[in-house]
Short mmCIF file of C-alpha atoms and ligand atoms in Angstrom, two decimals:
data_model
loop_
_atom_site.label_atom_id
_atom_site.label_comp_id
_atom_site.label_asym_id
_atom_site.label_seq_id
_atom_site.Cartn_x
_atom_site.Cartn_y
_atom_site.Cartn_z
CA MET A 1 -65.74 -157.92 -2.70
CA ARG A 2 -67.81 -157.08 0.29
CA ARG A 3 -67.89 -153.41 0.98
CA THR A 4 -68.04 -152.16 4.49
CA ILE A 5 -69.62 -148.99 5.70
CA GLY A 6 -67.55 -147.44 8.41
CA THR A 7 -66.44 -150.41 10.42
CA GLN A 8 -69.60 -152.42 10.04
CA SER A 9 -70.49 -154.48 7.05
CA VAL A 10 -73.94 -153.70 5.79
CA ASN A 11 -76.55 -156.18 6.67
CA LEU A 12 -79.26 -156.27 4.05
CA SER A 13 -81.88 -157.45 6.46
CA SER A 14 -81.51 -154.23 8.39
CA VAL A 15 -82.81 -152.33 5.40
CA GLU A 16 -85.55 -154.81 4.72
CA GLU A 17 -89.08 -153.64 5.22
CA PRO A 18 -91.84 -156.08 5.94
CA VAL A 19 -93.15 -157.30 2.59
CA SER A 20 -96.61 -155.95 2.19
CA SER A 21 -99.33 -158.12 0.76
CA PRO A 22 -99.96 -157.24 -2.88
CA ALA A 23 -103.14 -155.32 -2.31
CA ASP A 24 -101.74 -153.32 0.57
CA GLU A 25 -100.67 -149.80 -0.10
CA PRO A 26 -97.59 -148.52 1.62
CA PRO A 27 -98.79 -145.92 4.09
CA SER A 28 -96.76 -143.26 2.31
CA THR A 29 -98.96 -143.33 -0.74
CA THR A 30 -102.58 -143.20 0.15
CA LEU A 31 -105.14 -142.23 -2.43
CA GLN A 32 -105.97 -139.04 -0.57
CA GLU A 33 -102.38 -137.95 -0.73
CA VAL A 34 -102.39 -138.01 -4.49
CA ALA A 35 -105.84 -136.57 -4.85
CA SER A 36 -104.65 -133.62 -2.81
CA ALA A 37 -101.10 -133.66 -4.20
CA PRO A 38 -99.98 -130.17 -3.26
CA ALA A 39 -98.80 -127.88 -5.99
CA PRO A 40 -95.02 -127.53 -5.88
CA LEU A 41 -93.78 -124.77 -3.64
CA VAL A 42 -93.95 -122.02 -6.21
CA LYS A 43 -93.15 -118.88 -4.39
CA PRO A 44 -95.17 -116.20 -6.20
CA ASP A 45 -92.33 -113.73 -5.79
CA ASP A 46 -89.88 -116.14 -7.32
CA ARG A 47 -90.07 -115.37 -11.00
CA ASN A 48 -87.16 -117.68 -11.66
CA TRP A 49 -88.94 -120.84 -10.58
CA GLY A 50 -90.29 -121.50 -14.07
CA ASP A 51 -86.89 -120.98 -15.72
CA TRP A 52 -85.18 -124.31 -16.30
CA ARG A 53 -81.72 -122.77 -16.31
CA TRP A 54 -82.39 -121.27 -12.89
CA GLN A 55 -83.52 -124.72 -11.75
CA MET A 56 -80.26 -126.20 -13.08
CA ARG A 57 -78.11 -123.52 -11.44
CA ASN A 58 -79.84 -123.91 -8.09
CA ARG A 59 -79.74 -127.67 -7.77
CA ILE A 60 -78.87 -129.29 -4.46
CA ARG A 61 -75.40 -130.59 -5.26
CA SER A 62 -73.91 -131.65 -1.93
CA VAL A 63 -74.70 -133.14 1.43
CA SER A 64 -74.08 -129.73 2.97
CA ALA A 65 -76.76 -128.16 0.77
CA LEU A 66 -79.04 -131.09 1.51
CA LEU A 67 -78.65 -130.62 5.27
CA GLU A 68 -79.34 -126.94 4.93
CA ARG A 69 -82.59 -127.73 3.15
CA PHE A 70 -83.54 -130.72 5.33
CA PRO A 71 -82.00 -130.18 8.79
CA SER A 72 -83.61 -133.36 10.13
CA LEU A 73 -81.09 -135.36 8.06
CA ARG A 74 -78.22 -134.25 10.30
CA THR A 75 -78.46 -137.48 12.27
CA GLN A 76 -77.53 -139.39 9.10
CA GLU A 77 -74.76 -137.06 7.99
CA ALA A 78 -71.89 -139.57 8.09
CA GLY A 79 -73.71 -142.12 5.93
CA LEU A 80 -74.86 -139.46 3.50
CA ARG A 81 -71.31 -138.22 3.05
CA GLU A 82 -70.05 -141.73 2.34
CA ALA A 83 -72.74 -142.26 -0.27
CA GLU A 84 -72.03 -138.86 -1.80
CA ALA A 85 -68.37 -139.74 -2.19
CA LYS A 86 -69.37 -142.75 -4.30
CA PHE A 87 -72.40 -141.49 -6.25
CA PRO A 88 -73.02 -137.79 -6.92
CA ILE A 89 -76.03 -135.81 -5.74
CA ALA A 90 -78.15 -133.46 -7.80
CA ILE A 91 -81.75 -132.48 -7.11
CA THR A 92 -83.58 -129.65 -8.84
CA PRO A 93 -85.42 -127.23 -6.52
CA TYR A 94 -88.61 -128.31 -8.29
CA TYR A 95 -88.09 -132.02 -7.61
CA ALA A 96 -86.96 -131.29 -4.03
CA SER A 97 -90.27 -129.46 -3.53
CA LEU A 98 -92.09 -132.75 -4.10
CA ILE A 99 -90.47 -134.25 -1.00
CA LYS A 100 -93.12 -134.30 1.69
CA GLY A 101 -91.20 -136.07 4.41
CA THR A 102 -87.56 -136.96 4.95
CA THR A 103 -88.13 -140.61 5.65
CA ARG A 104 -88.03 -143.79 3.66
CA ARG A 105 -91.80 -143.54 3.43
CA ASP A 106 -91.59 -140.72 0.91
CA PRO A 107 -91.12 -142.00 -2.64
CA VAL A 108 -89.58 -138.81 -4.06
CA PHE A 109 -87.20 -138.57 -1.11
CA GLN A 110 -86.04 -142.11 -1.70
CA MET A 111 -85.51 -141.59 -5.40
CA CYS A 112 -83.22 -138.56 -5.09
CA VAL A 113 -81.68 -138.42 -1.61
CA PRO A 114 -78.66 -140.69 -1.05
CA GLN A 115 -78.78 -143.47 1.47
CA VAL A 116 -75.98 -145.36 3.12
CA GLN A 117 -77.50 -148.56 1.69
CA GLU A 118 -76.07 -147.56 -1.69
CA LEU A 119 -72.71 -148.76 -0.39
CA TYR A 120 -73.97 -152.30 0.13
CA ASP A 121 -72.12 -154.32 -2.46
CA PRO A 122 -72.84 -158.03 -2.79
CA PRO A 123 -70.66 -159.85 -5.32
CA PHE A 124 -73.30 -160.29 -8.04
CA LEU A 125 -73.63 -156.55 -8.64
CA ARG A 126 -71.76 -154.82 -11.45
CA ASP A 127 -71.15 -151.24 -12.53
CA ASP A 128 -72.27 -152.23 -16.02
CA PRO A 129 -74.47 -155.34 -15.66
CA LEU A 130 -75.96 -154.91 -19.14
CA GLU A 131 -72.42 -154.95 -20.58
CA GLU A 132 -73.21 -151.80 -22.51
CA ASN A 133 -69.52 -150.95 -22.70
CA GLU A 134 -69.00 -154.23 -24.61
CA ASP A 135 -71.61 -153.35 -27.23
CA MET A 136 -70.09 -149.98 -28.14
CA PRO A 137 -68.61 -150.11 -31.64
CA VAL A 138 -67.74 -146.42 -31.30
CA PRO A 139 -67.59 -144.43 -28.06
CA GLY A 140 -71.04 -143.57 -26.76
CA LEU A 141 -73.04 -145.63 -29.30
CA ILE A 142 -74.53 -148.91 -28.07
CA HIS A 143 -75.55 -151.30 -30.85
CA ARG A 144 -77.28 -154.26 -29.24
CA TYR A 145 -80.41 -154.98 -31.27
CA PRO A 146 -80.34 -155.49 -35.04
CA ASP A 147 -82.30 -152.39 -36.07
CA ARG A 148 -81.74 -150.00 -33.16
CA ALA A 149 -78.87 -148.14 -31.56
CA LEU A 150 -78.57 -146.00 -28.46
CA LEU A 151 -76.46 -142.85 -28.29
CA ILE A 152 -75.24 -141.59 -24.94
CA ALA A 153 -75.40 -137.87 -25.64
CA THR A 154 -74.27 -136.69 -22.24
CA THR A 155 -73.65 -138.11 -18.79
CA LEU A 156 -75.26 -135.06 -17.18
CA CYS A 157 -78.70 -135.18 -15.53
CA SER A 158 -80.60 -132.46 -13.73
CA THR A 159 -81.38 -134.84 -10.88
CA TYR A 160 -79.41 -138.00 -10.13
CA CYS A 161 -81.79 -140.86 -9.47
CA ARG A 162 -80.51 -143.09 -6.71
CA HIS A 163 -81.79 -146.10 -8.68
CA CYS A 164 -80.08 -145.20 -11.97
CA THR A 165 -79.00 -148.10 -14.17
CA ARG A 166 -76.16 -146.05 -15.62
CA LYS A 167 -74.89 -145.07 -12.20
CA ARG A 168 -71.40 -145.87 -13.47
CA ALA A 169 -71.66 -143.00 -15.94
CA ALA A 170 -74.50 -140.65 -15.05
CA GLY A 171 -72.98 -137.84 -13.04
CA SER A 172 -69.73 -139.54 -12.10
CA CYS A 173 -68.07 -137.34 -14.69
CA GLU A 174 -70.41 -134.80 -16.22
CA SER A 175 -69.45 -134.85 -19.86
CA VAL A 176 -71.07 -134.09 -23.17
CA THR A 177 -70.49 -136.08 -26.31
CA THR A 178 -68.02 -134.20 -28.46
CA ALA A 179 -68.53 -133.19 -32.07
CA GLY A 180 -65.89 -135.78 -32.97
CA GLN A 181 -67.85 -138.55 -31.22
CA ILE A 182 -71.06 -137.53 -32.95
CA GLU A 183 -69.22 -137.65 -36.25
CA GLN A 184 -67.98 -141.16 -35.47
CA ALA A 185 -71.47 -142.28 -34.48
CA VAL A 186 -72.92 -140.87 -37.70
CA ALA A 187 -70.25 -142.65 -39.72
CA TYR A 188 -71.20 -145.91 -37.99
CA LEU A 189 -74.92 -145.32 -38.67
CA ASN A 190 -74.16 -144.63 -42.33
CA ALA A 191 -72.18 -147.83 -42.55
CA HIS A 192 -75.03 -149.77 -40.89
CA PRO A 193 -78.23 -148.94 -42.76
CA GLU A 194 -80.00 -151.73 -40.87
CA ILE A 195 -80.24 -149.27 -37.93
CA MET A 196 -83.56 -147.49 -38.38
CA ASP A 197 -84.27 -146.31 -34.85
CA VAL A 198 -81.79 -144.25 -32.82
CA VAL A 199 -82.38 -143.66 -29.12
CA VAL A 200 -80.74 -140.47 -27.88
CA SER A 201 -80.13 -141.10 -24.21
CA GLY A 202 -77.62 -140.44 -21.46
CA GLY A 203 -77.62 -139.09 -18.82
CA ASP A 204 -80.42 -136.81 -19.85
CA PRO A 205 -80.01 -135.28 -23.30
CA LEU A 206 -82.52 -132.52 -22.58
CA THR A 207 -80.22 -131.05 -19.94
CA LEU A 208 -78.25 -129.78 -22.95
CA PRO A 209 -79.08 -126.37 -24.40
CA THR A 210 -81.53 -126.54 -27.29
CA PRO A 211 -78.90 -125.79 -29.99
CA ALA A 212 -76.77 -128.67 -28.70
CA VAL A 213 -79.75 -131.05 -28.82
CA GLU A 214 -80.51 -129.81 -32.32
CA GLN A 215 -76.94 -130.45 -33.43
CA ILE A 216 -77.28 -134.10 -32.39
CA LEU A 217 -80.69 -134.50 -34.03
CA ARG A 218 -79.50 -132.87 -37.25
CA ALA A 219 -76.49 -135.20 -37.37
CA ILE A 220 -78.65 -138.30 -36.90
CA ARG A 221 -81.24 -137.05 -39.39
CA SER A 222 -78.50 -136.71 -41.99
CA VAL A 223 -78.38 -140.52 -42.11
CA PRO A 224 -80.97 -141.58 -44.71
CA SER A 225 -81.57 -145.05 -43.24
CA VAL A 226 -82.61 -143.69 -39.82
CA GLN A 227 -86.39 -143.63 -39.69
CA ILE A 228 -87.27 -142.64 -36.15
CA ILE A 229 -85.34 -140.80 -33.45
CA ARG A 230 -86.24 -141.39 -29.83
CA ILE A 231 -85.18 -139.25 -26.91
CA GLY A 232 -84.95 -140.77 -23.45
CA THR A 233 -85.38 -137.99 -20.91
CA ARG A 234 -86.48 -137.57 -17.35
CA THR A 235 -86.91 -133.80 -17.64
CA PRO A 236 -90.76 -133.95 -17.66
CA VAL A 237 -90.47 -135.55 -14.19
CA VAL A 238 -87.58 -133.73 -12.53
CA LEU A 239 -87.33 -130.52 -14.58
CA PRO A 240 -90.64 -129.97 -16.39
CA GLN A 241 -89.71 -126.31 -16.92
CA ARG A 242 -87.32 -127.60 -19.61
CA ILE A 243 -90.19 -128.40 -21.98
CA THR A 244 -90.40 -124.92 -23.45
CA ALA A 245 -92.08 -123.74 -26.63
CA GLU A 246 -88.59 -123.06 -27.99
CA LEU A 247 -87.68 -126.73 -27.44
CA THR A 248 -90.82 -128.24 -28.97
CA ARG A 249 -90.55 -125.85 -31.98
CA MET A 250 -87.07 -127.21 -32.60
CA LEU A 251 -87.99 -130.87 -31.98
CA ARG A 252 -90.88 -130.87 -34.44
CA ARG A 253 -88.49 -129.98 -37.26
CA TYR A 254 -86.89 -133.42 -36.84
CA HIS A 255 -90.00 -135.61 -36.87
CA PRO A 256 -90.67 -138.49 -36.51
CA ILE A 257 -89.45 -137.93 -32.94
CA TRP A 258 -90.65 -140.12 -30.07
CA ILE A 259 -89.93 -139.48 -26.41
CA ASN A 260 -89.74 -141.90 -23.53
CA THR A 261 -89.78 -140.45 -20.06
CA HIS A 262 -89.46 -141.97 -16.61
CA PHE A 263 -92.22 -141.52 -14.04
CA ASN A 264 -92.14 -144.04 -11.20
CA HIS A 265 -94.76 -142.81 -8.77
CA PRO A 266 -98.07 -140.93 -8.98
CA ASN A 267 -96.66 -138.22 -6.64
CA GLU A 268 -94.54 -137.18 -9.62
CA LEU A 269 -97.60 -136.44 -11.75
CA THR A 270 -97.87 -132.79 -10.73
CA PRO A 271 -99.63 -130.10 -12.77
CA GLU A 272 -96.21 -128.98 -14.07
CA ALA A 273 -95.15 -132.47 -15.09
CA THR A 274 -98.51 -133.16 -16.69
CA ALA A 275 -98.32 -129.91 -18.65
CA ALA A 276 -94.80 -130.77 -19.85
CA CYS A 277 -96.02 -134.11 -21.23
CA GLU A 278 -99.00 -132.47 -22.87
CA HIS A 279 -96.79 -129.87 -24.58
CA LEU A 280 -94.71 -132.66 -26.06
CA VAL A 281 -97.73 -134.60 -27.26
CA ASP A 282 -99.26 -131.40 -28.66
CA ALA A 283 -96.07 -131.01 -30.71
CA GLY A 284 -96.90 -134.33 -32.34
CA ILE A 285 -94.41 -136.32 -30.26
CA PRO A 286 -95.75 -139.62 -28.94
CA VAL A 287 -94.63 -139.90 -25.32
CA GLY A 288 -94.07 -143.22 -23.59
CA ASN A 289 -93.09 -143.99 -20.02
CA GLN A 290 -90.46 -146.37 -18.69
CA SER A 291 -90.78 -147.08 -14.96
CA VAL A 292 -88.47 -149.07 -12.76
CA LEU A 293 -89.96 -151.33 -10.13
CA LEU A 294 -88.50 -150.04 -6.85
CA ARG A 295 -88.90 -151.58 -3.43
CA GLY A 296 -90.83 -149.42 -1.02
CA ILE A 297 -91.61 -146.90 -3.77
CA ASN A 298 -93.85 -148.46 -6.37
CA ASP A 299 -93.68 -152.23 -5.82
CA ASN A 300 -97.38 -152.32 -5.26
CA PRO A 301 -100.16 -153.08 -7.75
CA LYS A 302 -102.33 -150.18 -6.67
CA VAL A 303 -99.53 -147.64 -6.87
CA ILE A 304 -98.69 -148.82 -10.39
CA GLU A 305 -102.38 -148.72 -11.29
CA ARG A 306 -102.68 -145.10 -10.16
CA LEU A 307 -99.46 -144.19 -11.93
CA CYS A 308 -100.56 -145.77 -15.21
CA ARG A 309 -104.05 -144.30 -15.08
CA GLY A 310 -102.52 -140.88 -14.40
CA LEU A 311 -100.12 -141.27 -17.32
CA VAL A 312 -102.77 -142.09 -19.92
CA LYS A 313 -104.79 -139.13 -18.67
CA CYS A 314 -102.01 -136.85 -19.88
CA ARG A 315 -101.64 -138.95 -23.05
CA VAL A 316 -98.48 -140.72 -21.97
CA ARG A 317 -98.45 -144.41 -22.83
CA PRO A 318 -96.97 -146.75 -20.20
CA TYR A 319 -94.31 -148.55 -22.25
CA TYR A 320 -92.04 -150.58 -20.00
CA LEU A 321 -91.99 -151.56 -16.35
CA PHE A 322 -88.40 -152.60 -15.66
CA GLN A 323 -87.19 -155.11 -13.16
CA CYS A 324 -84.32 -153.43 -11.30
CA ASP A 325 -80.95 -154.18 -12.89
CA LEU A 326 -78.09 -155.78 -10.98
CA VAL A 327 -76.34 -152.45 -10.68
CA ARG A 328 -73.90 -151.60 -7.94
CA GLY A 329 -75.51 -149.13 -5.56
CA VAL A 330 -79.18 -149.99 -6.09
CA GLU A 331 -79.52 -153.32 -4.29
CA HIS A 332 -81.81 -151.83 -1.63
CA PHE A 333 -84.35 -151.01 -4.34
CA ARG A 334 -84.50 -154.51 -5.84
CA THR A 335 -87.74 -156.50 -5.60
CA PRO A 336 -88.30 -160.19 -6.30
CA LEU A 337 -89.24 -160.88 -9.93
CA SER A 338 -92.48 -162.36 -8.66
CA ARG A 339 -93.60 -158.91 -7.54
CA GLY A 340 -93.60 -157.67 -11.13
CA ILE A 341 -95.60 -160.71 -12.24
CA GLU A 342 -98.11 -160.08 -9.45
CA ILE A 343 -98.49 -156.50 -10.64
CA MET A 344 -99.10 -157.61 -14.22
CA GLU A 345 -101.65 -160.14 -13.00
CA TYR A 346 -103.42 -157.38 -11.10
CA LEU A 347 -103.49 -154.94 -14.04
CA ARG A 348 -104.65 -157.16 -16.90
CA GLY A 349 -108.39 -157.11 -17.22
CA ARG A 350 -108.83 -154.52 -14.50
CA VAL A 351 -107.19 -151.61 -16.30
CA SER A 352 -107.39 -150.37 -19.90
CA GLY A 353 -104.86 -152.13 -22.08
CA LEU A 354 -103.55 -148.67 -22.98
CA ALA A 355 -102.46 -148.24 -19.38
CA ILE A 356 -100.61 -151.55 -19.10
CA PRO A 357 -96.84 -151.49 -19.65
CA THR A 358 -94.76 -154.50 -20.65
CA PHE A 359 -92.86 -155.90 -17.68
CA VAL A 360 -89.27 -156.59 -18.75
CA VAL A 361 -86.03 -157.82 -17.33
CA ASP A 362 -83.00 -156.29 -19.02
CA ALA A 363 -80.94 -159.44 -18.95
CA PRO A 364 -77.48 -159.54 -17.42
CA HIS A 365 -74.59 -160.11 -19.86
CA GLY A 366 -76.22 -157.85 -22.43
CA GLY A 367 -79.06 -160.25 -23.18
CA GLY A 368 -81.41 -157.35 -23.78
CA LYS A 369 -84.98 -156.86 -22.69
CA ILE A 370 -86.99 -159.99 -21.96
CA PRO A 371 -90.75 -159.63 -21.37
CA ILE A 372 -92.25 -161.51 -18.44
CA LEU A 373 -95.95 -162.32 -18.14
CA PRO A 374 -98.08 -164.37 -15.82
CA GLN A 375 -98.91 -167.79 -17.27
CA TYR A 376 -101.93 -167.56 -19.53
CA VAL A 377 -101.41 -170.79 -21.51
CA VAL A 378 -102.65 -173.56 -19.26
CA SER A 379 -102.34 -176.58 -21.56
CA THR A 380 -101.89 -177.51 -25.21
CA SER A 381 -102.56 -180.43 -27.50
CA PRO A 382 -102.13 -180.72 -31.28
CA THR A 383 -105.75 -179.65 -31.67
CA HIS A 384 -106.43 -177.23 -28.84
CA THR A 385 -104.77 -174.62 -26.63
CA VAL A 386 -106.27 -174.05 -23.21
CA LEU A 387 -106.04 -170.46 -22.00
CA ARG A 388 -107.05 -168.74 -18.84
CA ASN A 389 -108.32 -165.19 -18.56
CA PHE A 390 -107.86 -162.72 -15.70
CA GLU A 391 -111.02 -163.98 -14.01
CA GLY A 392 -109.76 -167.54 -13.86
CA MET A 393 -112.03 -168.73 -16.66
CA LEU A 394 -110.51 -171.56 -18.72
CA VAL A 395 -111.31 -171.55 -22.42
CA THR A 396 -110.14 -173.73 -25.25
CA TYR A 397 -109.00 -172.34 -28.58
CA PRO A 398 -109.18 -174.90 -31.42
CA GLU A 399 -106.36 -174.87 -33.98
CA PRO A 400 -107.36 -174.18 -37.58
CA GLY A 401 -108.03 -177.14 -39.89
CA VAL A 402 -108.62 -179.60 -37.07
CA SER A 403 -111.00 -182.32 -38.17
CA ARG A 404 -114.17 -182.09 -36.14
CA SER A 405 -115.12 -185.70 -36.70
CA ASN A 406 -113.27 -187.11 -33.70
CA ALA A 407 -113.88 -184.17 -31.39
CA GLY A 408 -117.55 -183.68 -32.13
CA ARG A 409 -119.39 -180.68 -30.73
CA PRO A 410 -118.04 -179.84 -27.31
CA SER A 411 -120.53 -180.50 -24.59
CA GLU A 412 -121.29 -177.56 -22.31
CA SER A 413 -122.18 -179.75 -19.35
CA SER A 414 -119.65 -179.61 -16.52
CA PRO A 415 -116.31 -180.79 -17.92
CA ALA A 416 -114.32 -183.11 -15.71
CA GLY A 417 -111.10 -181.15 -16.10
CA VAL A 418 -108.58 -179.33 -18.25
CA TRP A 419 -108.08 -182.44 -20.37
CA ASP A 420 -111.66 -182.08 -21.63
CA LEU A 421 -110.71 -178.67 -22.96
CA SER A 422 -107.38 -179.65 -24.50
CA SER A 423 -108.98 -182.63 -26.23
CA GLY A 424 -111.91 -180.58 -27.49
CA LYS A 425 -114.53 -182.41 -25.45
CA ALA A 426 -115.54 -179.21 -23.69
CA SER A 427 -115.00 -175.55 -24.51
CA VAL A 428 -115.02 -173.72 -21.20
CA ILE A 429 -114.68 -174.02 -17.44
CA THR A 430 -116.13 -170.99 -15.69
CA PRO A 431 -115.61 -169.99 -12.05
CA ALA A 432 -118.80 -169.65 -10.06
CA ASN A 433 -120.06 -166.16 -9.15
CA LEU A 434 -118.18 -164.11 -11.71
CA SER A 435 -119.11 -160.46 -11.27
CA ARG A 436 -119.36 -160.22 -15.06
CA HIS A 437 -122.04 -162.92 -15.08
CA GLN A 438 -123.79 -161.18 -12.23
CA ARG A 439 -123.90 -158.08 -14.43
CA ARG A 440 -125.39 -160.10 -17.28
CA LYS A 441 -128.13 -161.35 -14.97
CA GLU A 442 -128.89 -157.90 -13.62
CA SER A 443 -129.10 -156.38 -17.08
CA GLU A 444 -132.58 -157.48 -18.04
CA PHE A 445 -132.57 -154.95 -20.89
CA HIS A 446 -132.60 -157.49 -23.72
CA LEU A 447 -135.42 -159.48 -22.13
CA LEU A 448 -137.86 -156.62 -21.71
CA PRO A 449 -140.73 -156.09 -24.12
CA ALA A 450 -140.06 -153.44 -26.77
CA GLU A 451 -142.22 -150.72 -25.20
CA ALA A 452 -140.23 -150.92 -21.99
CA HIS A 453 -137.24 -149.50 -23.86
CA THR A 454 -138.94 -146.20 -24.54
CA VAL A 455 -138.84 -143.63 -21.80
C1 LIG B 501 -83.73 -150.53 -24.55
C2 LIG B 501 -82.73 -150.37 -25.59
C3 LIG B 501 -83.11 -150.07 -26.90
C4 LIG B 501 -84.54 -149.87 -27.31
O1 LIG B 501 -85.28 -151.05 -27.11
P1 LIG B 501 -86.85 -151.08 -27.38
O2 LIG B 501 -87.28 -152.40 -26.84
O3 LIG B 501 -87.04 -150.97 -28.86
O4 LIG B 501 -87.46 -149.92 -26.68
C5 LIG B 501 -82.11 -149.97 -27.83
N1 LIG B 501 -80.81 -150.14 -27.51
C6 LIG B 501 -80.43 -150.44 -26.25
C7 LIG B 501 -78.99 -150.65 -25.96
C8 LIG B 501 -81.37 -150.54 -25.25
O5 LIG B 501 -80.99 -150.82 -23.99
S1 LIG B 502 -82.38 -139.26 -15.33
FE1 LIG B 502 -81.99 -141.30 -16.15
S2 LIG B 502 -79.78 -141.35 -16.59
FE2 LIG B 502 -80.17 -139.61 -15.21
S3 LIG B 502 -79.83 -140.41 -13.16
FE3 LIG B 502 -82.03 -140.62 -13.60
S4 LIG B 502 -82.25 -142.69 -14.42
FE4 LIG B 502 -80.07 -142.15 -14.53
#
């Protein structure tokens, strides 16, 4: 069904931005901007700012509140109201303070303020493209992979991300899993001892009061076959005040606990957010990050590089980079798959392996996460595999136990082509003028006489 906005059907090309070349940065996200990322608008007289409950109570929850805060949006009021009717709004005062401009150039603005484009509805989009509702043996528990299950603990979030994959649930009815549902989930886990890893997700489970989170953790921990519990939460990004000493004291009683959070852009790495991540890690909780590739926000190798470098600096490990799901309401954020591959090509070799996430497509029809990489295997034969590295060097890796009699010792003199590598006649093809080789030449250290080494 094609949805219309007002009387006009939405034309995707009208929301299309010129595709930037991979190395280009969108003008909204220059390096200087992050270097001088302003501290959130903490009003010194506002003692409540650091109180997460105050942040929850004072969220922007309607278009009217949004217009009050950002009067320049009045020109878009009709579209905003239509989007609001379909997908709810919530923005914490903290996250709203990270908005630096009310245009599509501002990544935080785009991630939390509704846009009329959310109503664009081509036929291949679904409310539940991952068919999570089909993989629920009991309400709220998704059992897709053999050894893992995911519990939807609540559909409430402090801030509703416009790009949310669970847009069908998150916020559309703010509900909390009942004691009865938790009991059912625990019964299922007990009956399925092959499940060793339970992801507590939502919505955002850390929007619940600490005793409610503890109740869920205690219930899952009562299942002897469960080894690790993971919590999926965006609170370090949108409500870092939530990561209190009271919370981490409780969490560490249920170890091994892992947390995955959801930073998408370096502008989100504020001092508050960084401190929240560090508190979690200091409590012995390994923290990972799951980003979504979003058009006009982070679909750029350099933005992802800055994000990932910033994350490892606060001891958060980039875990996944997700291709946008085919979810109704997020089409305007979708990028071509090739963009993700380009980003992975850019990162590998250039950036610490610790800062490189796995790029995945969560397959439609509940196929689960599928990793996508650039092509590194160039050719194979029964005896050799030809690989390329990030510099474009081609090297051959001989299989074990291959008789050397017919291959002989590979000659190092200019191979004619890839076939020389796959047949073992040569071992490497090197691009001219590699900066690494330049460095080798410039480092005369090993060639100097011994006395030259002493200062
Ligand atoms: C992503 C996901 C998991 C966890 O997968 P990992 O690859 O182990 O992080 C588990 N269950 C469901 C339904 C998921 O979508
Ligand atoms: S915090 Fe997570 S579940 Fe909540 S709206 Fe954002 S992406 Fe969706």
